[in-house]
Coordinates of C-alpha atoms and ligand atoms in Angstrom, one line a residue:
X704 CA -0.2 -3.4 -39.6
X705 CA 2.5 -5.6 -41.2
X706 CA 3.7 -6.4 -37.7
X707 CA 0.3 -7.9 -36.9
X708 CA 0.4 -10.2 -39.9
X709 CA 3.9 -11.3 -39.1
X710 CA 2.7 -12.2 -35.6
X711 CA -0.4 -14.0 -37.0
X712 CA 1.8 -16.2 -39.2
X713 CA 2.4 -19.0 -36.7
X714 CA -1.3 -19.3 -36.2
X715 CA -2.1 -19.5 -40.0
X716 CA -3.5 -23.0 -39.6
X717 CA -6.0 -21.8 -37.0
X718 CA -6.8 -18.7 -39.0
X719 CA -7.6 -20.8 -42.0
X720 CA -9.8 -23.1 -40.0
X721 CA -11.7 -20.2 -38.5
X722 CA -12.2 -18.7 -41.9
X723 CA -13.5 -22.0 -43.3
X724 CA -15.9 -22.3 -40.4
X725 CA -17.0 -18.8 -41.0
X726 CA -17.6 -19.6 -44.6
X727 CA -19.8 -22.5 -43.5
X728 CA -21.6 -20.3 -41.1
X729 CA -22.4 -17.8 -43.9
X730 CA -23.7 -20.6 -46.1
X731 CA -25.9 -21.9 -43.3
X732 CA -27.3 -18.5 -42.3
X733 CA -28.0 -17.6 -45.9
X734 CA -30.1 -20.8 -46.5
X735 CA -32.4 -20.1 -43.5
X736 CA -34.6 -17.3 -45.0
X737 CA -35.0 -19.5 -48.1
X738 CA -36.3 -22.4 -46.0
X739 CA -38.6 -20.2 -44.2
X740 CA -39.9 -18.9 -47.4
X741 CA -40.6 -22.5 -48.5
X742 CA -42.4 -23.2 -45.3
X743 CA -44.7 -20.2 -45.8
X744 CA -45.2 -20.5 -49.6
X745 CA -45.4 -24.3 -50.0
X746 CA -46.0 -25.6 -46.5
X747 CA -48.7 -23.2 -45.4
X748 CA -50.2 -21.7 -48.5
X749 CA -50.0 -24.7 -50.8
X750 CA -50.5 -27.3 -48.1
X751 CA -47.1 -28.8 -48.6
X752 CA -47.6 -29.6 -52.3
X753 CA -44.4 -28.7 -54.1
X754 CA -45.6 -29.2 -57.6
X755 CA -49.3 -28.5 -58.2
X756 CA -50.6 -30.9 -60.8
X757 CA -54.2 -32.0 -61.6
X758 CA -53.7 -35.2 -59.6
X759 CA -52.6 -33.3 -56.4
X760 CA -55.6 -31.1 -56.7
X761 CA -57.8 -34.1 -56.5
X762 CA -56.2 -35.5 -53.2
X763 CA -58.5 -35.9 -50.2
X764 CA -58.4 -33.4 -47.4
X765 CA -56.9 -35.7 -44.8
X766 CA -54.0 -36.7 -47.1
X767 CA -53.3 -33.1 -47.9
X768 CA -53.2 -32.3 -44.2
X769 CA -50.8 -35.1 -43.6
X770 CA -48.6 -33.9 -46.5
X771 CA -48.6 -30.4 -45.1
X772 CA -47.6 -31.6 -41.6
X773 CA -44.8 -33.7 -43.0
X774 CA -43.5 -30.9 -45.2
X775 CA -43.5 -28.4 -42.5
X776 CA -41.8 -30.8 -40.0
X777 CA -39.2 -31.8 -42.6
X778 CA -38.3 -28.2 -43.4
X779 CA -38.5 -27.2 -39.8
X780 CA -36.0 -29.9 -38.8
X781 CA -33.7 -28.8 -41.6
X782 CA -33.8 -25.2 -40.3
X783 CA -33.1 -26.4 -36.8
X784 CA -30.1 -28.5 -37.9
X785 CA -28.7 -25.6 -39.9
X786 CA -29.2 -23.2 -37.1
X787 CA -27.4 -25.5 -34.7
X788 CA -24.5 -26.0 -37.2
X789 CA -24.2 -22.2 -37.5
X790 CA -24.2 -21.7 -33.7
X791 CA -21.5 -24.4 -33.2
X792 CA -19.3 -22.9 -35.9
X793 CA -19.8 -19.4 -34.4
X794 CA -18.8 -20.6 -31.0
X795 CA -15.8 -22.4 -32.3
X796 CA -14.7 -19.3 -34.3
X797 CA -15.1 -17.2 -31.2
X798 CA -13.0 -19.6 -29.2
X799 CA -10.2 -19.7 -31.7
X800 CA -10.3 -16.0 -32.3
X801 CA -9.8 -15.4 -28.6
X802 CA -7.0 -17.9 -28.4
X803 CA -5.2 -16.5 -31.4
X804 CA -5.6 -12.9 -30.3
X805 CA -4.4 -13.5 -26.8
X806 CA -1.4 -15.6 -28.0
X807 CA -0.4 -12.8 -30.4
X808 CA -0.7 -10.3 -27.6
X809 CA 1.4 -12.4 -25.3
X810 CA 4.2 -12.8 -27.9
X811 CA 4.0 -9.0 -28.7
X812 CA 4.4 -8.1 -25.0
X813 CA 7.2 -10.5 -24.6
X814 CA 9.1 -9.2 -27.6
X815 CA 8.6 -5.6 -26.6
X816 CA 9.8 -6.3 -23.1
X817 CA 12.9 -8.2 -24.3
X818 CA 13.7 -5.5 -26.8
X819 CA 13.4 -2.8 -24.2
X820 CA 15.7 -4.9 -22.0
X821 CA 18.4 -4.5 -24.7
X822 CA 17.9 -0.8 -24.9
X823 CA 21.0 1.3 -24.0
X824 CA 20.5 4.5 -22.1
X825 CA 20.5 6.3 -25.4
X826 CA 17.3 4.6 -26.4
X827 CA 15.7 5.1 -23.0
X828 CA 16.4 8.8 -23.4
X829 CA 14.2 8.7 -26.5
X830 CA 11.1 6.9 -25.1
X831 CA 9.6 7.9 -21.8
X832 CA 9.0 5.1 -19.3
X833 CA 5.3 5.9 -19.3
X834 CA 5.1 5.5 -23.0
X835 CA 7.0 2.2 -22.9
X836 CA 4.5 0.9 -20.4
X837 CA 1.5 2.1 -22.4
X838 CA 2.9 0.5 -25.5
X839 CA 3.4 -2.9 -24.0
X840 CA 0.0 -2.9 -22.2
X841 CA -2.7 -0.7 -23.7
X842 CA -1.4 -0.7 -27.3
X843 CA -1.1 -4.5 -27.3
X844 CA -4.6 -4.7 -25.9
X845 CA -5.9 -2.6 -28.9
X846 CA -4.3 -5.1 -31.3
X847 CA -5.7 -8.0 -29.4
X848 CA -9.2 -6.6 -29.7
X849 CA -8.7 -5.9 -33.3
X850 CA -7.5 -9.4 -34.1
X851 CA -10.3 -11.1 -32.3
X852 CA -12.9 -8.8 -33.9
X853 CA -11.2 -8.9 -37.2
X854 CA -11.1 -12.7 -37.4
X855 CA -14.8 -12.9 -36.6
X856 CA -15.9 -10.0 -38.9
X857 CA -13.3 -9.4 -41.6
X858 CA -14.4 -12.2 -43.9
X859 CA -17.8 -12.9 -42.4
X860 CA -19.3 -9.5 -43.1
X861 CA -18.4 -9.1 -46.8
X862 CA -19.3 -12.7 -47.5
X863 CA -22.6 -12.4 -45.8
X864 CA -23.3 -9.1 -47.5
X865 CA -22.6 -10.3 -51.0
X866 CA -24.4 -13.6 -50.4
X867 CA -27.4 -11.8 -49.1
X868 CA -27.5 -9.5 -52.1
X869 CA -27.4 -12.4 -54.5
X870 CA -30.1 -14.3 -52.6
X871 CA -32.3 -11.3 -52.2
X872 CA -32.2 -10.6 -55.9
X873 CA -33.3 -14.2 -56.6
X874 CA -36.3 -13.6 -54.4
X875 CA -37.4 -10.3 -56.0
X876 CA -35.9 -7.8 -58.3
X877 CA -38.7 -5.3 -58.1
X878 CA -37.8 -4.5 -54.4
X879 CA -34.1 -4.3 -55.0
X880 CA -34.1 -0.5 -55.2
X881 CA -35.1 -0.3 -51.5
X882 CA -31.9 -2.1 -50.6
X883 CA -29.8 0.1 -52.8
X884 CA -31.3 3.2 -51.2
X885 CA -30.8 1.8 -47.7
X886 CA -27.2 0.9 -48.3
X887 CA -26.4 4.3 -49.7
X888 CA -28.0 6.0 -46.7
X889 CA -26.1 3.7 -44.3
X890 CA -22.8 4.3 -46.1
X891 CA -23.5 8.1 -45.9
X892 CA -24.1 7.9 -42.2
X893 CA -21.0 5.8 -41.6
X894 CA -19.0 8.2 -43.7
X895 CA -20.0 11.2 -41.6
X896 CA -19.2 9.3 -38.4
X897 CA -15.8 8.3 -39.7
X898 CA -14.8 11.8 -40.7
X899 CA -15.9 13.2 -37.4
X900 CA -14.6 10.5 -35.0
X901 CA -11.5 9.1 -36.7
X902 CA -9.0 11.8 -35.9
X903 CA -10.1 11.7 -32.2
X904 CA -10.0 8.0 -32.2
X905 CA -6.4 8.0 -33.4
X906 CA -5.3 10.4 -30.7
X907 CA -6.6 8.3 -27.9
X908 CA -3.3 6.3 -27.5
X909 CA -1.3 9.5 -27.1
X910 CA -3.7 10.8 -24.5
X911 CA -3.4 7.5 -22.5
X912 CA 0.3 8.0 -22.7
X913 CA 0.1 11.5 -21.2
X914 CA -2.1 10.4 -18.4
X915 CA 0.3 7.6 -17.5
X916 CA 3.2 10.0 -17.6
X917 CA 1.6 12.5 -15.2
X918 CA 0.4 9.8 -12.8
X919 CA 3.7 8.1 -12.7
X920 CA 5.6 11.2 -12.1
X921 CA 3.2 12.3 -9.3
X922 CA 3.1 9.0 -7.6
X923 CA 6.9 8.7 -7.4
X924 CA 7.2 12.3 -6.3
X925 CA 4.4 12.3 -3.8
X926 CA 6.5 13.4 -0.8
X927 CA 8.0 16.3 -2.6
X928 CA 4.6 17.4 -3.8
X929 CA 3.3 17.3 -0.2
X930 CA 6.4 19.0 1.2
X931 CA 5.9 21.9 -1.2
X932 CA 2.1 21.9 -0.6
X933 CA 1.7 21.6 -4.4
X934 CA -1.2 19.2 -4.3
X935 CA -3.5 21.6 -5.9
X936 CA -1.2 22.4 -8.8
X937 CA -0.5 18.7 -9.4
X938 CA -4.1 17.9 -9.2
X939 CA -4.8 20.5 -11.9
X940 CA -2.1 19.0 -14.0
X941 CA -3.6 15.5 -13.6
X942 CA -7.1 16.9 -14.2
X943 CA -6.0 18.4 -17.5
X944 CA -4.7 15.1 -18.8
X945 CA -7.6 13.2 -17.3
X946 CA -10.2 15.6 -18.8
X947 CA -8.5 15.4 -22.2
X948 CA -8.8 11.7 -22.2
X949 CA -12.3 11.7 -20.8
X950 CA -13.6 14.3 -23.3
X951 CA -12.1 12.5 -26.3
X952 CA -13.3 9.1 -25.2
X953 CA -16.7 10.5 -24.5
X954 CA -16.9 12.2 -27.9
X955 CA -15.9 9.0 -29.6
X956 CA -18.3 6.9 -27.6
X957 CA -21.2 9.4 -28.2
X958 CA -20.6 9.4 -31.9
X959 CA -20.5 5.6 -31.9
X960 CA -23.6 5.4 -29.7
X961 CA -25.5 7.6 -32.1
X962 CA -24.6 5.1 -34.8
X963 CA -26.7 2.2 -33.5
X964 CA -30.1 4.0 -33.2
X965 CA -29.6 5.6 -36.6
X966 CA -28.9 2.2 -38.2
X967 CA -31.9 0.6 -36.5
X968 CA -34.1 3.5 -37.6
X969 CA -33.0 3.0 -41.1
X970 CA -33.6 -0.7 -40.8
X971 CA -37.2 -0.1 -39.5
X972 CA -37.8 2.2 -42.5
X973 CA -36.5 -0.5 -44.8
X974 CA -38.8 -3.0 -43.1
X975 CA -41.8 -0.8 -43.7
X976 CA -40.9 0.0 -47.3
X977 CA -40.4 -3.7 -48.1
X978 CA -43.7 -4.7 -46.5
X979 CA -45.5 -1.8 -48.2
X980 CA -44.2 -2.3 -51.7
X981 CA -44.1 -6.1 -51.2
X982 CA -47.8 -6.2 -50.2
X983 CA -48.7 -4.3 -53.4
X984 CA -46.7 -6.8 -55.4
X985 CA -48.4 -9.7 -53.6
X986 CA -51.8 -8.3 -54.3
X987 CA -50.9 -8.1 -58.0
X988 CA -49.7 -11.7 -57.7
X989 CA -46.2 -10.9 -58.8
X990 CA -44.7 -11.9 -55.5
X991 CA -45.3 -14.6 -52.9
X992 CA -45.7 -13.9 -49.2
X993 CA -42.8 -16.2 -48.2
X994 CA -40.5 -14.6 -50.8
X995 CA -41.2 -11.2 -49.4
X996 CA -40.4 -12.4 -45.8
X997 CA -37.1 -14.0 -47.0
X998 CA -36.3 -10.8 -48.9
X999 CA -36.9 -8.9 -45.7
X1000 CA -34.4 -11.0 -43.8
X1001 CA -31.8 -10.8 -46.5
X1002 CA -32.2 -7.0 -46.5
X1003 CA -31.4 -7.0 -42.8
X1004 CA -28.4 -9.2 -43.3
X1005 CA -27.1 -6.9 -45.9
X1006 CA -27.4 -3.8 -43.7
X1007 CA -25.8 -5.6 -40.7
X1008 CA -22.9 -6.7 -42.9
X1009 CA -22.3 -3.1 -43.9
X1010 CA -22.4 -2.1 -40.3
X1011 CA -19.8 -4.7 -39.4
X1012 CA -17.5 -3.8 -42.3
X1013 CA -17.7 -0.2 -41.1
X1014 CA -16.9 -1.2 -37.5
X1015 CA -13.7 -2.8 -38.8
X1016 CA -12.9 0.4 -40.6
X1017 CA -13.4 2.3 -37.4
X1018 CA -11.3 -0.1 -35.3
X1019 CA -8.5 -0.3 -37.9
X1020 CA -7.0 3.2 -37.5
X1021 CA -6.7 2.9 -33.7
X1022 CA -5.2 -0.6 -34.0
X1023 CA -2.8 0.6 -36.7
X1024 CA -1.7 3.5 -34.6
X1025 CA -1.1 1.0 -31.8
X1026 CA 0.7 -1.4 -34.1
X1027 CA 3.0 1.5 -35.3
X1028 CA 3.8 2.5 -31.8
X1029 CA 4.8 -1.1 -31.0
X1030 CA 6.7 -1.4 -34.3
X1031 CA 8.7 1.8 -33.3
X1032 CA 10.1 -0.1 -30.3
X1033 CA 10.7 -3.4 -32.1
X1034 CA 12.4 -1.6 -35.0
X1035 CA 14.5 0.7 -32.9
X1036 CA 18.1 0.4 -33.8
X1037 CA 20.0 -0.6 -30.7
X1038 CA 23.1 1.6 -30.4
X1039 CA 24.9 -0.8 -28.2
X1040 CA 25.1 -4.3 -29.6
X1041 CA 27.6 -7.1 -30.0
X1042 CA 29.7 -6.9 -33.1
X1043 CA 29.5 -10.0 -35.3
X1044 CA 33.1 -11.0 -34.4
X1045 CA 32.9 -9.8 -30.8
X1046 CA 35.1 -11.6 -28.4
X1047 CA 34.3 -12.5 -24.9
X1048 CA 36.6 -11.3 -22.2
X1049 CA 38.5 -14.0 -20.4
X1050 CA 41.0 -14.0 -17.6
X1051 CA 40.5 -10.3 -17.1
X1052 CA 43.2 -8.3 -15.6
X1053 CA 41.0 -5.2 -15.5
X1054 CA 43.3 -2.5 -16.9
X1055 CA 41.0 0.3 -18.1
X1056 CA 42.3 2.8 -20.6
X1057 CA 40.6 5.9 -22.0
X1058 CA 42.2 7.1 -25.3
X1059 CA 41.1 10.6 -26.4
X1060 CA 37.5 9.9 -25.5
X1061 CA 34.8 12.4 -26.4
X1062 CA 31.1 11.9 -25.8
X1063 CA 28.0 13.9 -26.7
X1064 CA 24.5 12.9 -25.7
X1065 CA 22.0 12.6 -28.6
X1066 CA 20.3 15.9 -29.1
X1067 CA 22.8 17.8 -27.0
X1068 CA 24.6 20.7 -28.6
X1069 CA 27.9 20.3 -26.7
X1070 CA 30.2 17.5 -25.7
X1071 CA 29.6 16.2 -22.2
X1072 CA 33.2 14.8 -22.3
X1073 CA 36.1 16.0 -24.4
X1074 CA 39.4 14.4 -25.0
X1075 CA 39.7 12.3 -21.9
X1076 CA 42.8 10.1 -21.6
X1077 CA 43.9 8.1 -18.6
X1078 CA 44.7 4.6 -17.4
X1079 CA 43.3 2.8 -14.4
X1080 CA 45.6 -0.1 -13.3
X1081 CA 44.6 -3.3 -11.7
X1082 CA 45.2 -3.4 -7.9
X1083 CA 45.0 0.4 -7.9
X1084 CA 42.3 2.8 -7.0
X1085 CA 41.5 5.5 -9.5
X1086 CA 39.3 8.3 -8.4
X1087 CA 37.3 11.0 -10.2
X1088 CA 36.3 14.3 -8.7
X1089 CA 34.8 17.5 -10.0
X1090 CA 31.9 19.8 -9.5
X1091 CA 28.4 18.6 -10.3
X1092 CA 27.7 18.2 -13.9
X1093 CA 31.4 18.0 -14.8
X1094 CA 30.8 14.6 -16.5
X1095 CA 31.9 12.1 -13.8
X1096 CA 28.8 9.8 -14.2
X1097 CA 28.9 10.2 -18.0
X1098 CA 32.5 9.0 -18.0
X1099 CA 31.9 6.1 -15.7
X1100 CA 28.9 4.9 -17.7
X1101 CA 30.9 4.6 -20.9
X1102 CA 32.8 1.7 -19.4
X1103 CA 29.9 -0.8 -19.2
X1104 CA 28.7 0.6 -22.5
X1105 CA 25.5 2.2 -21.2
X1106 CA 26.4 4.6 -23.9
X1107 CA 29.1 4.3 -26.6
X1108 CA 31.8 6.9 -27.1
X1109 CA 31.4 9.5 -29.8
X1110 CA 35.1 9.7 -30.5
X1111 CA 38.2 7.9 -29.2
X1112 CA 38.4 4.5 -27.5
X1113 CA 38.0 2.7 -24.2
X1114 CA 40.2 -0.3 -23.8
X1115 CA 40.0 -3.1 -21.3
X1116 CA 43.2 -5.1 -21.2
X1117 CA 44.0 -3.5 -24.5
X1118 CA 40.8 -4.5 -26.2
X1119 CA 38.2 -1.9 -27.4
X1120 CA 35.0 -2.4 -25.3
X1121 CA 33.1 -2.4 -28.6
X1122 CA 34.9 -5.5 -29.7
X1123 CA 33.9 -7.4 -26.5
X1124 CA 30.5 -9.1 -26.1
X1125 CA 28.3 -6.9 -23.9
X1126 CA 27.5 -9.8 -21.6
X1127 CA 31.2 -10.7 -20.8
X1128 CA 32.1 -7.0 -20.5
X1129 CA 29.4 -6.4 -17.9
X1130 CA 30.1 -9.6 -16.2
X1131 CA 33.6 -8.2 -15.5
X1132 CA 32.3 -5.1 -13.8
X1133 CA 30.8 -4.6 -10.3
X1134 CA 28.8 -1.5 -10.7
X1135 CA 27.2 0.8 -8.2
X1136 CA 25.0 3.4 -9.7
X1137 CA 24.8 7.0 -8.4
X1138 CA 21.2 6.4 -7.5
X1139 CA 21.0 3.3 -5.4
X1140 CA 18.4 0.8 -6.7
X1141 CA 17.1 -2.2 -4.8
X1142 CA 14.4 -4.6 -6.0
X1143 CA 11.5 -6.0 -4.1
X1144 CA 12.5 -9.2 -2.4
X1145 CA 14.8 -9.9 0.5
X1146 CA 18.2 -8.5 1.5
X1147 CA 19.6 -11.9 0.4
X1148 CA 18.0 -11.8 -3.0
X1149 CA 19.1 -8.3 -3.6
X1150 CA 22.8 -8.8 -2.6
X1151 CA 23.0 -12.1 -4.6
X1152 CA 21.1 -10.6 -7.5
X1153 CA 21.5 -13.3 -10.0
X1154 CA 24.9 -14.4 -8.8
X1155 CA 25.4 -17.8 -7.4
X1156 CA 27.9 -16.5 -4.9
X1157 CA 27.7 -18.6 -1.8
X1158 CA 29.2 -16.3 0.7
X1159 CA 27.6 -12.9 0.5
X1160 CA 28.3 -12.2 4.2
X1161 CA 31.9 -11.0 3.3
X1162 CA 30.5 -8.5 0.8
X1163 CA 27.9 -7.3 3.4
X1164 CA 30.7 -6.9 6.0
X1165 CA 32.9 -4.9 3.7
X1166 CA 30.0 -2.7 2.7
X1167 CA 29.6 -2.0 6.4
X1168 CA 26.0 -3.3 6.2
X1169 CA 26.5 -6.2 8.7
X1170 CA 25.3 -4.4 11.8
X1171 CA 22.1 -3.2 10.3
X1172 CA 21.3 -6.5 8.5
X1173 CA 21.9 -8.5 11.6
X1174 CA 19.9 -6.2 13.8
X1175 CA 16.9 -7.0 11.7
X1176 CA 14.7 -9.7 13.0
X1177 CA 15.0 -11.9 10.0
X1178 CA 18.6 -11.0 9.1
X1179 CA 19.3 -11.8 5.5
X1180 CA 15.8 -12.8 4.9
X1181 CA 14.3 -9.5 5.8
X1182 CA 11.9 -8.1 3.3
X1183 CA 12.9 -5.2 1.0
X1184 CA 9.7 -3.4 -0.2
X1185 CA 9.1 -2.3 -3.7
X1186 CA 11.1 0.8 -4.3
X1187 CA 13.1 -0.1 -1.2
X1188 CA 11.0 2.3 0.9
X1189 CA 11.7 0.4 4.1
X1190 CA 15.4 0.9 4.1
X1191 CA 17.2 4.3 4.7
X1192 CA 19.2 6.0 2.0
X1193 CA 22.5 5.0 3.5
X1194 CA 21.4 1.5 4.0
X1195 CA 20.2 1.3 0.4
X1196 CA 23.6 2.5 -0.7
X1197 CA 25.5 0.0 1.4
X1198 CA 23.4 -2.9 0.1
X1199 CA 24.0 -1.8 -3.5
X1200 CA 27.7 -1.7 -2.7
X1201 CA 27.5 -5.2 -1.2
X1202 CA 25.7 -6.4 -4.3
X1203 CA 28.5 -5.1 -6.5
X1204 CA 31.2 -6.6 -4.2
X1205 CA 29.4 -10.0 -4.1
X1206 CA 30.0 -10.3 -7.8
X1207 CA 33.8 -10.6 -7.2
X1208 CA 34.5 -8.8 -10.4
X1209 CA 37.9 -7.7 -11.7
X1210 CA 36.7 -4.1 -12.1
X1211 CA 34.6 -2.1 -9.6
X1212 CA 32.8 1.1 -10.3
X1213 CA 31.4 3.2 -7.5
X1214 CA 29.5 6.3 -8.8
X1215 CA 29.4 8.6 -5.8
X1216 CA 28.4 5.6 -3.7
X1217 CA 29.7 6.8 -0.4
X1218 CA 27.9 10.1 -0.3
X1219 CA 25.1 9.0 2.0
X1220 CA 27.6 7.5 4.5
X1221 CA 28.8 9.3 7.6
X1222 CA 32.6 10.0 7.7
X1223 CA 33.3 7.1 10.1
X1224 CA 31.5 4.5 8.0
X1225 CA 33.1 6.0 4.9
X1226 CA 36.5 5.5 6.3
X1227 CA 35.8 2.0 7.6
X1228 CA 34.4 1.0 4.3
X1229 CA 37.4 2.3 2.4
X1230 CA 39.8 0.4 4.6
X1231 CA 37.9 -2.9 4.2
X1232 CA 37.4 -2.3 0.5
X1233 CA 41.1 -2.1 -0.3
X1234 CA 41.7 -5.4 1.3
X1235 CA 38.6 -7.0 -0.4
X1236 CA 39.2 -5.7 -3.9
X1237 CA 42.9 -6.7 -3.7
X1238 CA 44.0 -7.0 -7.4
X1239 CA 40.9 -5.5 -8.9
X1240 CA 40.7 -2.2 -10.7
X1241 CA 38.7 0.2 -8.5
X1242 CA 37.1 3.3 -10.0
X1243 CA 35.6 5.7 -7.5
X1244 CA 33.6 8.9 -8.2
X1245 CA 33.3 11.1 -5.2
X1246 CA 32.3 14.6 -4.0
X1247 CA 34.3 14.4 -0.8
X1248 CA 38.0 14.8 -1.0
X1249 CA 38.5 12.7 2.1
X1250 CA 37.0 9.7 0.3
X1251 CA 39.6 9.7 -2.5
X1252 CA 42.5 11.5 -0.9
X1253 CA 44.4 8.2 -0.6
X1254 CA 43.6 7.0 -4.1
X1255 CA 46.6 6.0 -6.3
X1256 CA 45.4 8.3 -9.0
X1257 CA 43.0 11.1 -9.0
X1258 CA 41.4 12.4 -12.2
X1259 CA 40.0 16.0 -11.8
X1260 CA 37.2 16.9 -14.2
X1261 CA 36.0 20.3 -15.1
X1262 CA 33.2 20.8 -17.6
X1263 CA 33.9 17.5 -19.3
X1264 CA 37.6 18.0 -19.6
X1265 CA 40.5 16.6 -17.5
X1266 CA 42.2 19.4 -15.7
X1267 CA 44.6 17.3 -13.7
X1268 CA 45.8 13.8 -13.1
X1269 CA 48.0 12.6 -10.2
X1270 CA 47.9 11.8 -6.6
X1271 CA 46.7 14.1 -3.9
X1272 CA 50.0 15.8 -3.1
X1273 CA 50.9 16.4 -6.7
X1274 CA 47.5 17.8 -7.6
X1275 CA 47.4 20.1 -4.6
X1276 CA 50.4 21.9 -6.1
X1277 CA 49.7 21.5 -9.8
X1278 CA 45.9 21.7 -10.3
X1279 CA 44.1 25.0 -9.4
X1280 CA 40.6 23.4 -9.5
X1281 CA 41.7 20.5 -7.2
X1282 CA 43.2 22.9 -4.8
X1283 CA 40.0 24.9 -4.7
X1284 CA 37.9 21.8 -4.0
X1285 CA 40.3 20.9 -1.2
X1286 CA 40.4 24.3 0.3
X1287 CA 36.6 24.3 0.6
X1288 CA 36.6 20.9 2.3
X1289 CA 39.8 20.3 4.3
X1290 CA 41.5 21.9 7.2
X1291 CA 44.8 23.8 7.0
X1292 CA 46.6 20.7 8.3
X1293 CA 45.7 18.5 5.4
X1294 CA 46.4 21.1 2.8
X1295 CA 50.1 21.0 3.3
Ligands
ATP943 N1 20.9 11.5 -20.4 C1 21.4 12.7 -20.7 N2 21.0 13.4 -21.8 C2 21.6 14.6 -22.0 N3 22.5 15.3 -21.2 C3 22.8 14.6 -20.1 C4 22.3 13.4 -19.8 N4 22.9 13.0 -18.6 C5 23.7 14.0 -18.2 N5 23.7 15.0 -19.1 C6 24.5 16.2 -19.1 O1 25.8 15.9 -19.1 C7 26.6 16.6 -18.2 C8 27.4 15.8 -17.2 O2 26.5 15.0 -16.4 P1 27.0 14.0 -15.3 O3 25.8 13.3 -14.8 O4 28.0 13.1 -16.0 O5 27.6 14.8 -14.2 P2 28.3 14.4 -12.9 O6 29.7 14.9 -12.9 O7 28.1 13.0 -12.6 O8 27.5 15.2 -11.8 P3 27.0 14.9 -10.3 O9 28.2 15.1 -9.4 O10 26.0 15.8 -10.0 O11 26.6 13.5 -10.3 C9 25.6 17.5 -17.5 O12 25.7 18.8 -18.0 C10 24.3 17.0 -17.8 O13 23.3 18.0 -17.9
MG944 MG1 27.0 11.8 -11.3

């Protein structure tokens, strides 16, 4: 919950004002039963005569009636004024509480989002996307509710409770035992509810997480689910998550719902008891009617205060679970950050060098890469080939520091990538991920993607995307739907290649980016590419030998190790693994 207080700090001024207003409200509300008691005891029963003296007893009837009228009007006006003041203060507090709570929520969501933005893949591997979404929406909502309730109740209820107890005791001590008994019973009932409902209450957030996880997975995999006719199975899976959440929510709600009637039942009993024993006291002339009525109202205030306090205790655990889940994100140590004395890369040549690099994923038992050393020169194309799972993507992803190496060093122009600011490092790299990703918007906005590059047509032409972009009615301004569902796989790949090229970076990384292209387009692209990239360092991962055959240097990977480096001809003769790949893909002619 410390997080919450930290975020409340900037609003301390408003918090203090709300609390002051609440204090005023309590004072107002506490004085009301007192005034009413005066109206009954003095105004009605004693005809408005406050101090009965022999003179007042001699007053004529008309004068007494006038005094009574005046007294009741005066006290009534006072009550009206106080009620209005209490109402205004309560409205103001409600207004401020809503403002403070929603501002805190906005700041929390902002901070969570920007923190997640700085996550490296290592951190993403730790939190599921669904959980990250729940945390920044639903969890923040819980905290918002708690703050707005808390501001209104946290101080109000205890103050009101103690104030009422003091005032009630002034009215009568002989009835005090009724309140003691009632409070004990209420605390007992609340205790039972808490013990029963709290653990379930705490688990709600995790259940929301699970539901989000299942829905997300199913919505994004809908086509596969249909193709495999697995709707029933998936519906069951959803149903389980859904039911769990429903049952738990229902259980919690039911327990809560039973609370209100129980409390109002207890209150009615208290009413009856006070009137019963009060009436006896009145008949023995030890208590006045007005005092009893005031006592009754204070008793109700006391019980309501206890109810509110307990509501806070019930909301607290869920809010604190939510706060902790948010804190987990905010406190997560970023594995990839700028060193204090990090330099920014300038006038980049683009020489990429791996020196004995080993890498192991968190939680993995074996290295994904072991002892990798090679150099990729500017103006040259360096290619990576190897069977699936051999570590090609892993290797490539170490260069923009999506992960940091476990051992060894990666150098760019002789500088360790960990000594370079992340921003300038990534600015120097045009990256095409293995899974092409486009954003909702237009073709233009996707290819430009944050770059101010004027001429993106060149990039589109080199990426062999010109024909299909131009054949669209709106050309560059054609819409790209969310998830890029309205472009084909190959078109998506070509647009993400164009996006990387438009950046005009000194280093280009293509992770298996030509796999969805037909051979002809693949060849045309490579031809155009070598001209376009000119002096840049080009790193290409490929499955097809034909894509990389002409590369200046080919690095062959097998189970995370380099098993051969050289050009096509040399490797054919020296590297068994490379020869096997070639034999499976190329004709006799090309193998010579
Ligand atoms: N985020 C991750 N966490 C743990 N292990 C991973 C992770 N990503 C990949 N691996 C493992 O690392 C190994 C290398 O994976 P990588 O994605 O680098 O292979 P690849 O050569 O790119 O394969 P492909 O040709 O299929 O793309 C695999 O055994 C894979 O299971
Ligand atoms: Mg890969």
